[in-house]
Every structure is written in structure tokens, then in C-alpha cells.
Coordinates of C-alpha atoms and ligand atoms in Angstrom, one line a residue:
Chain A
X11 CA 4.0 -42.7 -13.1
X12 CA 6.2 -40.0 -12.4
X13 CA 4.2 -37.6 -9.5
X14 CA 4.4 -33.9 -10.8
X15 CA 4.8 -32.5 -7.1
X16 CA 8.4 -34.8 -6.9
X17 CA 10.2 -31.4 -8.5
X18 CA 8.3 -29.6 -5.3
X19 CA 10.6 -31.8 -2.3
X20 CA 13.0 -29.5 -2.1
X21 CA 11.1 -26.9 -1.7
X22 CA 9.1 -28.5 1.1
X23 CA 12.4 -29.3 3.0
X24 CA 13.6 -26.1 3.1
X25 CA 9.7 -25.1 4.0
X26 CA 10.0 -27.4 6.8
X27 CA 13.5 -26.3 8.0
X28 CA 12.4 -22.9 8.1
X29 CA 8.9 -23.5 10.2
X30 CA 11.1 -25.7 12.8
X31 CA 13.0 -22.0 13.3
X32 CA 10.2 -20.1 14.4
X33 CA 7.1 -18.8 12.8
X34 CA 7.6 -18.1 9.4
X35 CA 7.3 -15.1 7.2
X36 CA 5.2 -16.9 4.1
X37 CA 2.6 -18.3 6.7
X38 CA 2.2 -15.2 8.6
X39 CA -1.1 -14.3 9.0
X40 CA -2.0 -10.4 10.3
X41 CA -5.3 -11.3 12.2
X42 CA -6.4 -7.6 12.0
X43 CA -4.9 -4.5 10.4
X44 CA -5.7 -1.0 12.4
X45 CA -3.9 1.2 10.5
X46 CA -1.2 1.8 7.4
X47 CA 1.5 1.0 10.1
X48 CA -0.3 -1.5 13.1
X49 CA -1.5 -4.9 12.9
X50 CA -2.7 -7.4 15.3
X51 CA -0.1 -10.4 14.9
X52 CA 0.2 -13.3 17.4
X53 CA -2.5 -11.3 19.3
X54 CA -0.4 -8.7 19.8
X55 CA 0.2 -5.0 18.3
X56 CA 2.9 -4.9 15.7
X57 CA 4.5 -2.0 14.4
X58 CA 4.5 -2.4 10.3
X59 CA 7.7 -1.9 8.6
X60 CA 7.4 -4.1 5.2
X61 CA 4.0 -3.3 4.2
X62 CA 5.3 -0.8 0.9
X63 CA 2.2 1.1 1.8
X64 CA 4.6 4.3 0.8
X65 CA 1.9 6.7 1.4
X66 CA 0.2 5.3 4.1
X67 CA -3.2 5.7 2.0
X68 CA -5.1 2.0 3.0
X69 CA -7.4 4.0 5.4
X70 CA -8.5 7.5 4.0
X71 CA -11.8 8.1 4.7
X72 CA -12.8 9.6 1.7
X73 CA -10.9 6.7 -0.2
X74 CA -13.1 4.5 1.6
X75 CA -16.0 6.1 0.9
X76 CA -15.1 6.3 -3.1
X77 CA -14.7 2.3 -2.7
X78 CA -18.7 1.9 -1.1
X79 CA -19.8 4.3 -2.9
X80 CA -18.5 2.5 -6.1
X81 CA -19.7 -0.7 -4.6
X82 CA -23.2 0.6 -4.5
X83 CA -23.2 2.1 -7.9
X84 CA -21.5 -0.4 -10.2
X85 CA -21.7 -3.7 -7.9
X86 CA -19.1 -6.2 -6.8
X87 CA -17.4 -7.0 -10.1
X88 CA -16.8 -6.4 -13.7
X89 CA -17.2 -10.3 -14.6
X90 CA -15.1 -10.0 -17.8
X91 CA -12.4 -8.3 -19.8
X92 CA -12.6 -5.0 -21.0
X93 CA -12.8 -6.3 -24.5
X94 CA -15.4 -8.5 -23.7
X95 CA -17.7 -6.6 -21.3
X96 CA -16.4 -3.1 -21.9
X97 CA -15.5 -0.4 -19.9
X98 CA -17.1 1.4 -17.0
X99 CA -17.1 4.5 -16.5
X100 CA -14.6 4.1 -13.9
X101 CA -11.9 2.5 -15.8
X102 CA -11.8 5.7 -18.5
X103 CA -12.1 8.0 -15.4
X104 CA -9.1 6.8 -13.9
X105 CA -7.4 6.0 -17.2
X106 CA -7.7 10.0 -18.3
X107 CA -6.6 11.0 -14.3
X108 CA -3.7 8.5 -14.5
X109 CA -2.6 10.5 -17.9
X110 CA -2.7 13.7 -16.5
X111 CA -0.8 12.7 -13.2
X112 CA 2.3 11.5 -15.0
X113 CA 1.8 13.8 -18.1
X114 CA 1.6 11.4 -20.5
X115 CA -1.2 11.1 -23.4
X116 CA -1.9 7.3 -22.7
X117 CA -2.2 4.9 -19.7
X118 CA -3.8 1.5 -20.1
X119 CA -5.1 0.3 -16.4
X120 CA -4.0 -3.7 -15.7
X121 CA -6.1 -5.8 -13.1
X122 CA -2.2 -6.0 -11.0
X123 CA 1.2 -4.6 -11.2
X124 CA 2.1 -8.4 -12.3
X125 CA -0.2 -8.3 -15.2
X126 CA 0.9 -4.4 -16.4
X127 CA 4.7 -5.8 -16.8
X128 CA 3.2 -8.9 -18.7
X129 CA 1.0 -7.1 -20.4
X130 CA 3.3 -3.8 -21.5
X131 CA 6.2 -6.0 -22.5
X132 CA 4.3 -9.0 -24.3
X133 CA 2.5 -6.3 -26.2
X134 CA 5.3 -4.3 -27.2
X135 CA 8.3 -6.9 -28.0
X136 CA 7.2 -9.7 -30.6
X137 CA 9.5 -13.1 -31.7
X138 CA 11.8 -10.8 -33.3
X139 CA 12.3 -8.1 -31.2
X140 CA 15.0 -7.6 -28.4
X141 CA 14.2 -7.2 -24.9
X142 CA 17.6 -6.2 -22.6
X143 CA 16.7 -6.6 -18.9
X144 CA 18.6 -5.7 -15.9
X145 CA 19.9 -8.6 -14.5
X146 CA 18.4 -7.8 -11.1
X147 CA 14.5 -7.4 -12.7
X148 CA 11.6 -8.5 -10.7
X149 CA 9.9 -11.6 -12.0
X150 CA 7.1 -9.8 -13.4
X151 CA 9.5 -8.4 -15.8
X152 CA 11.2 -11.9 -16.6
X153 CA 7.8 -13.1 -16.9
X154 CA 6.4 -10.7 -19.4
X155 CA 10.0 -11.3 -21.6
X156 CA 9.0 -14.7 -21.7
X157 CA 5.6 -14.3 -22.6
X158 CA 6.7 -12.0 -25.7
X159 CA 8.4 -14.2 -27.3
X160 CA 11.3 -11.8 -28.3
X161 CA 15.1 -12.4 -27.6
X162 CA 16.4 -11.7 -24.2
X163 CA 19.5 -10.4 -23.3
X164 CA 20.4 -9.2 -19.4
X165 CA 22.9 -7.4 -18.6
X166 CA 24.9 -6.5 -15.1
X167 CA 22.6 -4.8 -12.7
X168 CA 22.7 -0.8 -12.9
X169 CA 25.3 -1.1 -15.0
X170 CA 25.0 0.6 -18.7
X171 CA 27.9 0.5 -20.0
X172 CA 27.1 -3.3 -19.7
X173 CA 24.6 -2.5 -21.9
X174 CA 25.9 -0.3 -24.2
X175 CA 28.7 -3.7 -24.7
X176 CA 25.4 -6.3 -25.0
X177 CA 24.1 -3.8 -27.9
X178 CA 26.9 -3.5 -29.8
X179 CA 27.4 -7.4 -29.6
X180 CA 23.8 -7.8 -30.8
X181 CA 22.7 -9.0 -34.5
X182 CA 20.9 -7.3 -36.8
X183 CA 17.4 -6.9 -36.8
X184 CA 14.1 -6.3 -34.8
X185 CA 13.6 -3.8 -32.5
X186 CA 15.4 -3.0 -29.1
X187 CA 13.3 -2.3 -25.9
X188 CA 15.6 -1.9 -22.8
X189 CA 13.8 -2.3 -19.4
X190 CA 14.5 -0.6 -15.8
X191 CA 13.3 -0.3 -12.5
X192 CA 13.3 2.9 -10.4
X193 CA 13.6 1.5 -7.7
X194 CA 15.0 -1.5 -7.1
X195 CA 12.8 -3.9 -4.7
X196 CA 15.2 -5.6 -2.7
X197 CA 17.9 -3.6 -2.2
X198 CA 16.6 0.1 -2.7
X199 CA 19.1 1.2 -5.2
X200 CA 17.5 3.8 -8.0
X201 CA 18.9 3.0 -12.3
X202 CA 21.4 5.5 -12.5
X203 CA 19.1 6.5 -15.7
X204 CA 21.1 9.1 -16.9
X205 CA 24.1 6.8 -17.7
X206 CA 21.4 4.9 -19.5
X207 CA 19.6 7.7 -21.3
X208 CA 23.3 8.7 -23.2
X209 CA 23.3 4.8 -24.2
X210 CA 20.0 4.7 -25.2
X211 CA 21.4 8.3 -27.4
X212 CA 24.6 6.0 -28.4
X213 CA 22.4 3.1 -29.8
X214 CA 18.9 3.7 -30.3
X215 CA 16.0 1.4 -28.6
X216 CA 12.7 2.4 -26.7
X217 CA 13.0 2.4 -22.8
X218 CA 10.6 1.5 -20.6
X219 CA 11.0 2.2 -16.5
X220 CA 8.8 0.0 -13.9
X221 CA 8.3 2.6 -11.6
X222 CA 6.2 0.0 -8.8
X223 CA 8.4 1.5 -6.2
X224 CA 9.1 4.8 -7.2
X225 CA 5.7 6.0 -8.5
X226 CA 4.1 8.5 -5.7
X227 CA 7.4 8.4 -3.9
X228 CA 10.2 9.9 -6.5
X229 CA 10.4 13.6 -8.5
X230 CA 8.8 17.0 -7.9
X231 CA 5.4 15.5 -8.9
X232 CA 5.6 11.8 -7.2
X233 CA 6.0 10.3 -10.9
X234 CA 9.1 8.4 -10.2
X235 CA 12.5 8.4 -11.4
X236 CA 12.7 9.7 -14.7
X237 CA 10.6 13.2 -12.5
X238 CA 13.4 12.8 -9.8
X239 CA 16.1 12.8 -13.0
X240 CA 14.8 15.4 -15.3
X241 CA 14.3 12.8 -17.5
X242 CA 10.8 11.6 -18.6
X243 CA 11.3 12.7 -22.4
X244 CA 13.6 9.8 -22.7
X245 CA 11.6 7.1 -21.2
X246 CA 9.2 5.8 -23.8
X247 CA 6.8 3.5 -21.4
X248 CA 6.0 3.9 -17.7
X249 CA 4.7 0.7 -15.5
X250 CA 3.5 0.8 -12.6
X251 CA 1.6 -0.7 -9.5
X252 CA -1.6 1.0 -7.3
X253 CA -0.5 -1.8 -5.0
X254 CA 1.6 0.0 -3.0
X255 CA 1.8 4.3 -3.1
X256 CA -1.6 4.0 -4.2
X257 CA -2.9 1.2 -1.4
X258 CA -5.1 -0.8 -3.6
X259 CA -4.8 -3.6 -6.5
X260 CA -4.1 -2.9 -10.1
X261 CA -1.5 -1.6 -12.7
X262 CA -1.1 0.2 -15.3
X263 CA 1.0 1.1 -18.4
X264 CA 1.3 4.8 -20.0
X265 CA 3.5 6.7 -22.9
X266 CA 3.0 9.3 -25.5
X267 CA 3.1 6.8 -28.6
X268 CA 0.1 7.5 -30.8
X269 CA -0.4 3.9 -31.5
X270 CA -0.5 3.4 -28.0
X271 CA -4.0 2.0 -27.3
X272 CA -3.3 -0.5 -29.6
X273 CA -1.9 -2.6 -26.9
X274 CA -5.4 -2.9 -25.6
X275 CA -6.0 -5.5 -28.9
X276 CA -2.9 -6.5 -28.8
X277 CA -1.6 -7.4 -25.5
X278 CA -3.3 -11.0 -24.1
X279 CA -2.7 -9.9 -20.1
X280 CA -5.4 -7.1 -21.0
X281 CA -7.6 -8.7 -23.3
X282 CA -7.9 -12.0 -21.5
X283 CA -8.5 -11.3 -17.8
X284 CA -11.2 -9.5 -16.2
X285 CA -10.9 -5.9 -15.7
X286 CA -10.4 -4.5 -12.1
X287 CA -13.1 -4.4 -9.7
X288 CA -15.5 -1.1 -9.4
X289 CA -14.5 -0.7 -5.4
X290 CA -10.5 -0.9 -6.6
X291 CA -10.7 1.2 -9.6
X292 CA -12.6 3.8 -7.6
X293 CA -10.8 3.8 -4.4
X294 CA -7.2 3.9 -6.8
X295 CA -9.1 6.8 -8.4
X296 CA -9.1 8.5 -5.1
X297 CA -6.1 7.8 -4.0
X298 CA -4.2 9.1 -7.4
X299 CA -6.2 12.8 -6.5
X300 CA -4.7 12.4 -2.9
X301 CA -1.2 12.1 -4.0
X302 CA -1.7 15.0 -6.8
X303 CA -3.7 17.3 -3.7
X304 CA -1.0 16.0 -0.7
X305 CA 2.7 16.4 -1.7
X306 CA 3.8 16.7 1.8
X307 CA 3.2 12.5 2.1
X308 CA 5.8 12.5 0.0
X309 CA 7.9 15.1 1.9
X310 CA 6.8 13.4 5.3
X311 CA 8.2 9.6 3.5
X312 CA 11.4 11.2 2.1
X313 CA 12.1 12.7 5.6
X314 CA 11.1 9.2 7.6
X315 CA 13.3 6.9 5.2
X316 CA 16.3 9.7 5.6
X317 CA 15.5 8.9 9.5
X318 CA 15.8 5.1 9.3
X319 CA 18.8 5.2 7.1
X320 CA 20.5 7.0 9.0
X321 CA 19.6 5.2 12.1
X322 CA 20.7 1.9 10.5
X323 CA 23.8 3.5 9.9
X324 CA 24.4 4.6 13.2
X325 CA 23.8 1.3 14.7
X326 CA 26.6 -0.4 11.7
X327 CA 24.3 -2.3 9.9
X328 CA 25.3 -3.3 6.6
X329 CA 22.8 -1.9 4.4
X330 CA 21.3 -2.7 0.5
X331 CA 22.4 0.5 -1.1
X332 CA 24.4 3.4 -0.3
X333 CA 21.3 6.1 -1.3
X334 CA 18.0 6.9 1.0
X335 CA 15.1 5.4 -0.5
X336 CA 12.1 4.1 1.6
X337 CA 13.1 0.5 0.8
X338 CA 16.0 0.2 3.3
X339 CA 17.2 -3.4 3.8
X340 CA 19.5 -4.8 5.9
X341 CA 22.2 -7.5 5.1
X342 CA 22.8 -10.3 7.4
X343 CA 25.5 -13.1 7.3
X344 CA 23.0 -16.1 6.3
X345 CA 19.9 -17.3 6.5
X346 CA 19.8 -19.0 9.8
X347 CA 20.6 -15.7 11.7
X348 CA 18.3 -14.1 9.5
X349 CA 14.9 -16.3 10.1
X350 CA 16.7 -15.6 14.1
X351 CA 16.4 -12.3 14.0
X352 CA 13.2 -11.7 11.6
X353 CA 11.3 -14.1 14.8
X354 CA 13.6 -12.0 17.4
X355 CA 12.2 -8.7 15.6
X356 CA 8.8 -9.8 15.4
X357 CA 8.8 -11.2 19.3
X358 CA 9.4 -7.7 20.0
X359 CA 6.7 -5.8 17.9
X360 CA 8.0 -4.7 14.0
X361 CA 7.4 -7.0 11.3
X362 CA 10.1 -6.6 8.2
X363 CA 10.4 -8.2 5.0
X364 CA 12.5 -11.1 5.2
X365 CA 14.0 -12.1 2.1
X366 CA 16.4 -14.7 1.1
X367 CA 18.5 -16.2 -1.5
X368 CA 17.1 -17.2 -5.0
X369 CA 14.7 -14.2 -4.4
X370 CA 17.8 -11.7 -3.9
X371 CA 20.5 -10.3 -5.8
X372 CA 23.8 -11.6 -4.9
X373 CA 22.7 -14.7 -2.9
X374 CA 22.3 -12.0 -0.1
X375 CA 20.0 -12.6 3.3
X376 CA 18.0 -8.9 3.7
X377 CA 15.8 -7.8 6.7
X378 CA 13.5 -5.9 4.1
X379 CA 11.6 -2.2 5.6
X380 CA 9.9 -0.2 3.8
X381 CA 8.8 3.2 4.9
X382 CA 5.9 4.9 4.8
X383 CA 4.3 8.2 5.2
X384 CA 1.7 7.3 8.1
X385 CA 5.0 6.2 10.1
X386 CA 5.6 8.5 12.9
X387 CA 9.5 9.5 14.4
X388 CA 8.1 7.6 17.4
X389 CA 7.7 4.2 15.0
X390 CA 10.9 5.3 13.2
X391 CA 13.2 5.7 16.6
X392 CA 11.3 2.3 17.7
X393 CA 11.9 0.3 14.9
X394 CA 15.7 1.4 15.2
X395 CA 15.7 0.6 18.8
X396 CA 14.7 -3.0 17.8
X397 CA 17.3 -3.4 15.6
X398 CA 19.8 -2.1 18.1
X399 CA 18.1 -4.7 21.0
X400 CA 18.2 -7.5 18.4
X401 CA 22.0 -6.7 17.4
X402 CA 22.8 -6.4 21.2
X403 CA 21.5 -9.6 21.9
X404 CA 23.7 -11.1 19.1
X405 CA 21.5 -12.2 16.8
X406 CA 23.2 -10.2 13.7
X407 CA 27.2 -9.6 13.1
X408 CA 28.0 -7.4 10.6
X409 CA 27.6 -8.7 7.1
X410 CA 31.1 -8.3 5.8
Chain B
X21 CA 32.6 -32.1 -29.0
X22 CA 35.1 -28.9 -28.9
X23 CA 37.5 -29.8 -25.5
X24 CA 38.7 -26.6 -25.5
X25 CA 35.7 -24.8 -25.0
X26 CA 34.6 -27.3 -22.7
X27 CA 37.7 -27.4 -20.5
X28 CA 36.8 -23.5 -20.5
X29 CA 33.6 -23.7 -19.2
X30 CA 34.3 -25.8 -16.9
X31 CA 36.9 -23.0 -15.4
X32 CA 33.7 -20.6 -15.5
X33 CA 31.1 -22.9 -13.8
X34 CA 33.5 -23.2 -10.7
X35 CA 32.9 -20.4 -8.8
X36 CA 29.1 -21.7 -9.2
X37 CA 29.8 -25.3 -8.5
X38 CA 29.9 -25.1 -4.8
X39 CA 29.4 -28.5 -4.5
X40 CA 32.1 -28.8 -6.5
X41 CA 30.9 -31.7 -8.2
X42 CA 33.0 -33.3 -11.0
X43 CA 32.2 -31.7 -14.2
X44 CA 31.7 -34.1 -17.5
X45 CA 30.3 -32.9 -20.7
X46 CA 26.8 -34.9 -19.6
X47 CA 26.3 -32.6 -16.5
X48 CA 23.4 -31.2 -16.4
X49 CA 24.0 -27.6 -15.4
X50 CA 20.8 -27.0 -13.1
X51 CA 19.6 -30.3 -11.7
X52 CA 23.3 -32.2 -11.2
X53 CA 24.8 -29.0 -10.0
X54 CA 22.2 -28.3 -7.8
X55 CA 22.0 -24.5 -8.5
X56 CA 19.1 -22.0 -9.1
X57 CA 17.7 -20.4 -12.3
X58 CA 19.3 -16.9 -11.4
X59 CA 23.0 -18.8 -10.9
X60 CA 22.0 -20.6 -13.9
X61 CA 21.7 -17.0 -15.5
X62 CA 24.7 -15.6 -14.1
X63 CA 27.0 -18.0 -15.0
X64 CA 25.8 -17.5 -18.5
X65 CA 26.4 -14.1 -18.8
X66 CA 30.4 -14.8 -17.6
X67 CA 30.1 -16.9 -20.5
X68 CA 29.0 -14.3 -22.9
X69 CA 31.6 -12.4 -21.4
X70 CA 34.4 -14.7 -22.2
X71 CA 33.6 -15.3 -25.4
X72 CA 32.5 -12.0 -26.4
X73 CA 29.4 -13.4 -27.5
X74 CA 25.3 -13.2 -27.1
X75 CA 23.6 -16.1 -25.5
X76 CA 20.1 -14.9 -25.4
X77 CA 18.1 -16.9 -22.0
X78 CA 16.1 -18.4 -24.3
X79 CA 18.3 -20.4 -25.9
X80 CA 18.7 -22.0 -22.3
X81 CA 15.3 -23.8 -21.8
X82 CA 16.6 -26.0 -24.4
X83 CA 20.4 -26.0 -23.0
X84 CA 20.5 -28.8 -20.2
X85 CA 24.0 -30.4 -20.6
X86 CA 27.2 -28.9 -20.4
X87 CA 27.6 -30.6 -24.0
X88 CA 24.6 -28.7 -25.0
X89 CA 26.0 -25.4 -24.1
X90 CA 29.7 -26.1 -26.3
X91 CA 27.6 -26.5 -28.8
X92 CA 26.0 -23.3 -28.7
X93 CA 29.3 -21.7 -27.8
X94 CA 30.6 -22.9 -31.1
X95 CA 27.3 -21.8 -33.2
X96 CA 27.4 -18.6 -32.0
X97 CA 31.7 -18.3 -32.3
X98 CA 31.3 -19.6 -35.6
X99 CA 28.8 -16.3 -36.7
X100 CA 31.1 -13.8 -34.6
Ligands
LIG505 C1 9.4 -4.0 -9.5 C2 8.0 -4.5 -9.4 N1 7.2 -4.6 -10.5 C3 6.0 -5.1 -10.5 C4 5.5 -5.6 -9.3 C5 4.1 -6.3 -9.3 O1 3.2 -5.5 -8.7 P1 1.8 -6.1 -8.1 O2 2.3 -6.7 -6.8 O3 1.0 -4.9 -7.8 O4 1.2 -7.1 -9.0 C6 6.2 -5.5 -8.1 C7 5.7 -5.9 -6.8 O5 5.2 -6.9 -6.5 C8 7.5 -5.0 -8.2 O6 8.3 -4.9 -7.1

């Protein structure tokens, strides 16, 4: 009998190798959280700098007080699907606020970010449709390809006259969704979207942008990067995450197609999970009508990322992208001197993404931060500091 | 089998072969090589390149050998 956890062994070696070099990131546990950017870890206070709580909204009173109050009204669950159960109240609430936020007539609220891309892609790209991905997509996206069934073509991260070469090599037939992220997890780096928008003019296909990074964060009205790029009549399909500018657990999906909702029968990561708690829908809720009534937390995270970009810079770090964003990662040699100096940076109070080769493009070893609003200069100039210490002491050389 | 196109890929799995393990047409691109889905992926698309053709990633859950992928090389030449 052949054991089904045999394809698992390497993975626990390299598990183990990683352990036997200090604590490790996937087993970290935070033993209590005290605010956006603090946590008690190892029994000690830790500055937070991979968190993507963007907006540093986990502890608003008020969105607190929407997530009891919620509680109290509608109870702990929803104990089905939408098209089982049916809606609350809730779900059309936030639904109709969602719309208006990124001026769009439809959104369609997902229990996670994870289950939006699944859900938007398997629901709009069939077996004979074409789905062309960036090469550098976060698994959700890969995921939800699969799950449609359609043909999958990538092409060369960022890169659209890539694209515009994979569409003109393409057969006949079906049609064309192209897919994008504004911003990229990983590495920080925005689509240059107008490059794509005069392909998608070139050769004709519906676009769809996962804004998970970007919504809140990017454009005169925090919706992304088609609002940063003048853009959003081009983009067919918007995805997104509340789980991290928003500071709970869901997704969603919006456009302006009038067959939209039609997904909602259609699309099997709706139909067949159960919809998103009462306490998250209502505390998302809350937090969507903070972003809308607070620009300056966008103001106050554009201004803190500029800070520890710039600081990174100063102290010759090799960074992820060459553009502020709050997702600023830092590229280290390999990934023994980058467990080293992810302990080394947690020994002296930040915790930081660590992320490391299948998981990044380019094979490349990143010390991950992510910014947020609730950050103060004081946190920013600290977390630099740390760097510097942990580059003085020779734990990092220079990526070349 | 089509040595031509083999002999070719061969040339563009090297850069990916860091174990430089010898190449036959009964290597199994993932499991003998040794290297991950996204490597996999990449290689692939330097294939497309090459060849100026489209290899969609499905097509590669049921592409384990390097045999397997000459063949689709040659399908997809042969409707260029
Ligand atoms: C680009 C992108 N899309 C989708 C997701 C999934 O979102 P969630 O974690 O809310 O399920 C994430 C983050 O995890 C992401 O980085």
C-alpha cells in the first residue's frame, strides 16, 4: 500500500531544517494582539510589520461595536449558503455599500478573498473560454483557473506586450478573460495597467483586476488601481479581500455587467459554502463607511510606506520593486541568511513576512513588511533601525 | 519520437536542471528533475517561446515525460 503522506517527506525535511534554525514563521503563534501594529510574541512586545492590516482598522470601536451588536441581533452564524438559507439583511446591506464605494452597479460578497477569485473566475470562464494570467498570480487566481475549466495561458509578469504576443498566437474561439493584480503580493510592484488597457483595445477580452492589496490603499477614492490610473472604465471585474484594508474575513466580486448577478447561480464557490458570518459581514460593513468617511488613513499609509522605502533605501537594501507601495520587501542572498535574520529581527522586536522560494517570483528570499496606517514614524524609524542593527551585525549582504 | 525537438528541449530545460541530471526522453520533468510547479511553468513558457506556439498549463497535468512534451510540441507545430 502506497502511504498517501510519502509525497509530504520533503516537505517535512525542509520543515525540520527550518525549525532546527530558529523559531519558525509558519508556527508562530502571536499569544495576544493589543493593537493593529503590537503583539505579545515570545512574551514579549513586538512591533507588527507583516500584518497587511493597511488601514490599521482591527480595533475601531465603533467597528467593534457593529460586530456585537450584529452578534446579538442575527446570532453566531449563517449555517448555510446564501442559496440555501438566503440572505440577511446584512449581506444586501453591505452588497449595495460595497457598489457604491467602488462605483460599480454589482458586487457579490464571498465568505474569503480565496473563494471571490475562485468564485469570479470559475463563474465567468467555462471549458471553452481563455483565461491569460500573469505569470506571477497568487494561487487563488491559479486556483480559480483551474476550477473553470477554461484554457490557461500565462504570460511574463507585468509584461503586456507578452500578452498582446500570447493573443495573437491564440486559436480561435471562446472568450478571452485576462486577469491582474494591483498590487502585487510579494514584491509590491503595481500592473502597469495602462500598457494593458491599449492591448486589451488591440485585441478585445474582458479584464478583471484583484485588487486584495490595492483596494482602500490605491486612487483618489481607495478603490485601487484602475482609481490610481484613471482607469476603471476598462476593467470589467474587480476582486477583492476585507481581509486586509478592511480588517476582517470575506471577499467580494463587483462590475457593471447586467447579467452580473447571474454568477450568484452560477458560480459553485458562492452557491456551495456558507455565507459570511453576521459579526464579519457587519464589522466589514463598518469598516467599508470608515474608509469612505477617513481618507487621511490612506494619506497617513501612503506617507508611512514612502518613509520605509526610503529608509530601506538609505540603509542599501535590495528591495522588491522600484515604486512605493505599502508592501515593501526586502531581497536577501538565500534562505539560510534569511530564516537568520527573520529570528535576528524578531529577537529584537518587529515581526516581517518571511517568504521563500516556490512561494516567490524569481526563486527570490524576501523579508516581507507591509505598512499600515496605525504605524507611527516612531515604529517606522524603529523598524528601519532594526534592519540597520541586523545588517550591521552581518546577517544580510546585499542581494546582488 | 522527433530527436530534433527533443535535443531542443533538452537545451531549454538546462538552465532548470540544476541538478543537472542527464536528460533521456523518459525523464520525468517534475519528480526526476526535482523542480517545483512554478519552474515546471516557466520552463514551459521558454518553450512556447521557442517554438512560437501555445501550450496551455493544462495540457501539463497530463505531460509527465519529456517524451510526452515532443509530442505535444509536434501536435501543436503541426496546426501552426
Ligand atoms: C492577490 C491576492 N488575492 C487573493 C487573496 C486571498 O484573500 P484572503 O486571504 O482574504 O482569502 C490574497 C491574500 O491572501 C492575495 O494576496
Amino acid at each position: 500500500m502506497t502511504d498517501l503522506f510519502d509525497k509530504h517527506r520533503g516537505i517535512a525535511e525542509r520543515h525540520e531544517r527550518m525549525m532546527s534554525l530558529g523559531v519558525n514563521a509558519v508556527s508562530l503563534t502571536n499569544d495576544r494582539i493589543l493593537s493593529p501594529t503590537r503583539a505579545i510574541i515570545n512574551g514579549r512586545e513586538t512591533v507588527l510589520a507583516g500584518t497587511n492590516n493597511y488601514m490599521g482598522i482591527t480595533f475601531e470601536p465603533d467597528c467593534i461595536a457593529a460586530g456585537q451588536e450584529a452578534l446579538g441581533l442575527y446570532g453566531t452564524g449563517t449555517t448555510g449558503s446564501r442559496i440555501a438559507n438566503g440572505s440577511y439583511a446584512l449581506h444586501r446591506d453591505l452588497e449595495k455599500e460595497l457598489a457604491g464605494f467602488l462605483n460599480r452597479t454589482h458586487c457579490i460578497m464571498f465568505t474569503t478573498g480565496y473563494q471571490a477569485n475562485l468564485g469570479m473566475l470559475a463563474g465567468l470562464a467555462g471549458p471553452k473560454d481563455t483565461i491569460y494570467l500573469d505569470a506571477d498570480s497568487h494561487s487563488s487566481i491559479y486556483d480559480g483557473c483551474t476550477l473553470s475549466g477554461a484554457k490557461l495561458v500565462r504570460f511574463r509578469h507585468n509584461d503586456a506586450s507578452d500578452l498582446d504576443k500570447r493573443l495573437a498566437r491564440s486559436e480561435e474561439g471562446g472568450g478571452r478573460l485576462v486577469v491582474l493584480e494591483g498590487i502585487y503580493s510579494m514584491l509590491g510592484d503595481r500592473a502597469p495597467l495602462a500598457d494593458f488597457v491599449e492591448v486589451k483595445k488591440k485585441h478585445g477580452f474582458q479584464l478583471l483586476v484583484d485588487e486584495a492589496h490595492s483596494f482602500g490603499v490605491l486612487g483618489p477614492n481607495g478603490r485601487g488601481l484602475a482609481d490610481e490610473a484613471g482607469l476603471e472604465d476598462d476593467v470589467d471585474f474587480v476582486v477583492g479581500t476585507f481581509s486586509k484594508s478592511i480588517g476582517a474575513i470575506g471577499g467580494f466580486g463587483a462590475g457593471n455587467h447586467p447579467l452580473f448577478n447571474m454568477l450568484r447561480y452560477a458560480s459553485r464557490p458562492y452557491m456551495f459554502t456558507a455565507s459570511p458570518s453576521p459579526a464579519t459581514v457587519a464589522t466589514s460593513l463598518a469598516a467599508i463607511r470608515k474608509l469612505k468617511a477617513e481618507p487621511e488613513r490612506r494619506e497617513r499609509l501612503a506617507v508611512n510606506s514612502a518613509r520605509l522605502f526610503n529608509g530601506f533605501k538609505g540603509l542599501g537594501l535590495a528591495l522588491g520593486c522600484d515604486s512605493v507601495s505599502p508592501i515593501v520587501a526586502v531581497n536577501c542572498p538565500d534562505e539560510v541568511s534569511t530564516i537568520a535574520m527573520w529570528n535576528a529581527l524578531l529577537n529584537a522586536g518587529v515581526y516581517v513576512n518571511i517568504a521563500l522560494p516556490p512561494g516567490t517570483p524569481g526563486k527570490q528570499c524576501l523579508l516581507r513588511c507591509s505598512v499600515s496606517a496605525a504605524h507611527t514614524f516612531e515604529d517606522i524609524d524603529r523598524i528601519i533601525a532594526l534592519f540597520g542593527e541586523v545588517v550591521a551585525q552581518g546577517h544580510y549582504k546585499k542581494a546582488s | 519520437m522527433n530527436q530534433d525537438i527533443f535535443a531542443t528541449l533538452c537545451q531549454l530545460l538546462e538552465p532548470f536542471n540544476s541538478a543537472k541530471i542527464a536528460l533521456k526522453p523518459e525523464t520525468d520533468i517534475s519528480a526526476d528533475l526535482n523542480i517545483d510547479s512554478v519552474s515546471v511553468m516557466d520552463f514551459v513558457m521558454e518553450v512556447e517561446d521557442h517554438f512560437d506556439i501555445e501550450i496551455p498549463l493544462n495540457v501539463l497535468s497530463e505531460t509527465r515525460s519529456l517524451a510526452d512534451l515532443v509530442k505535444v510540441v509536434e501536435g501543436r507545430l503541426a496546426k501552426v
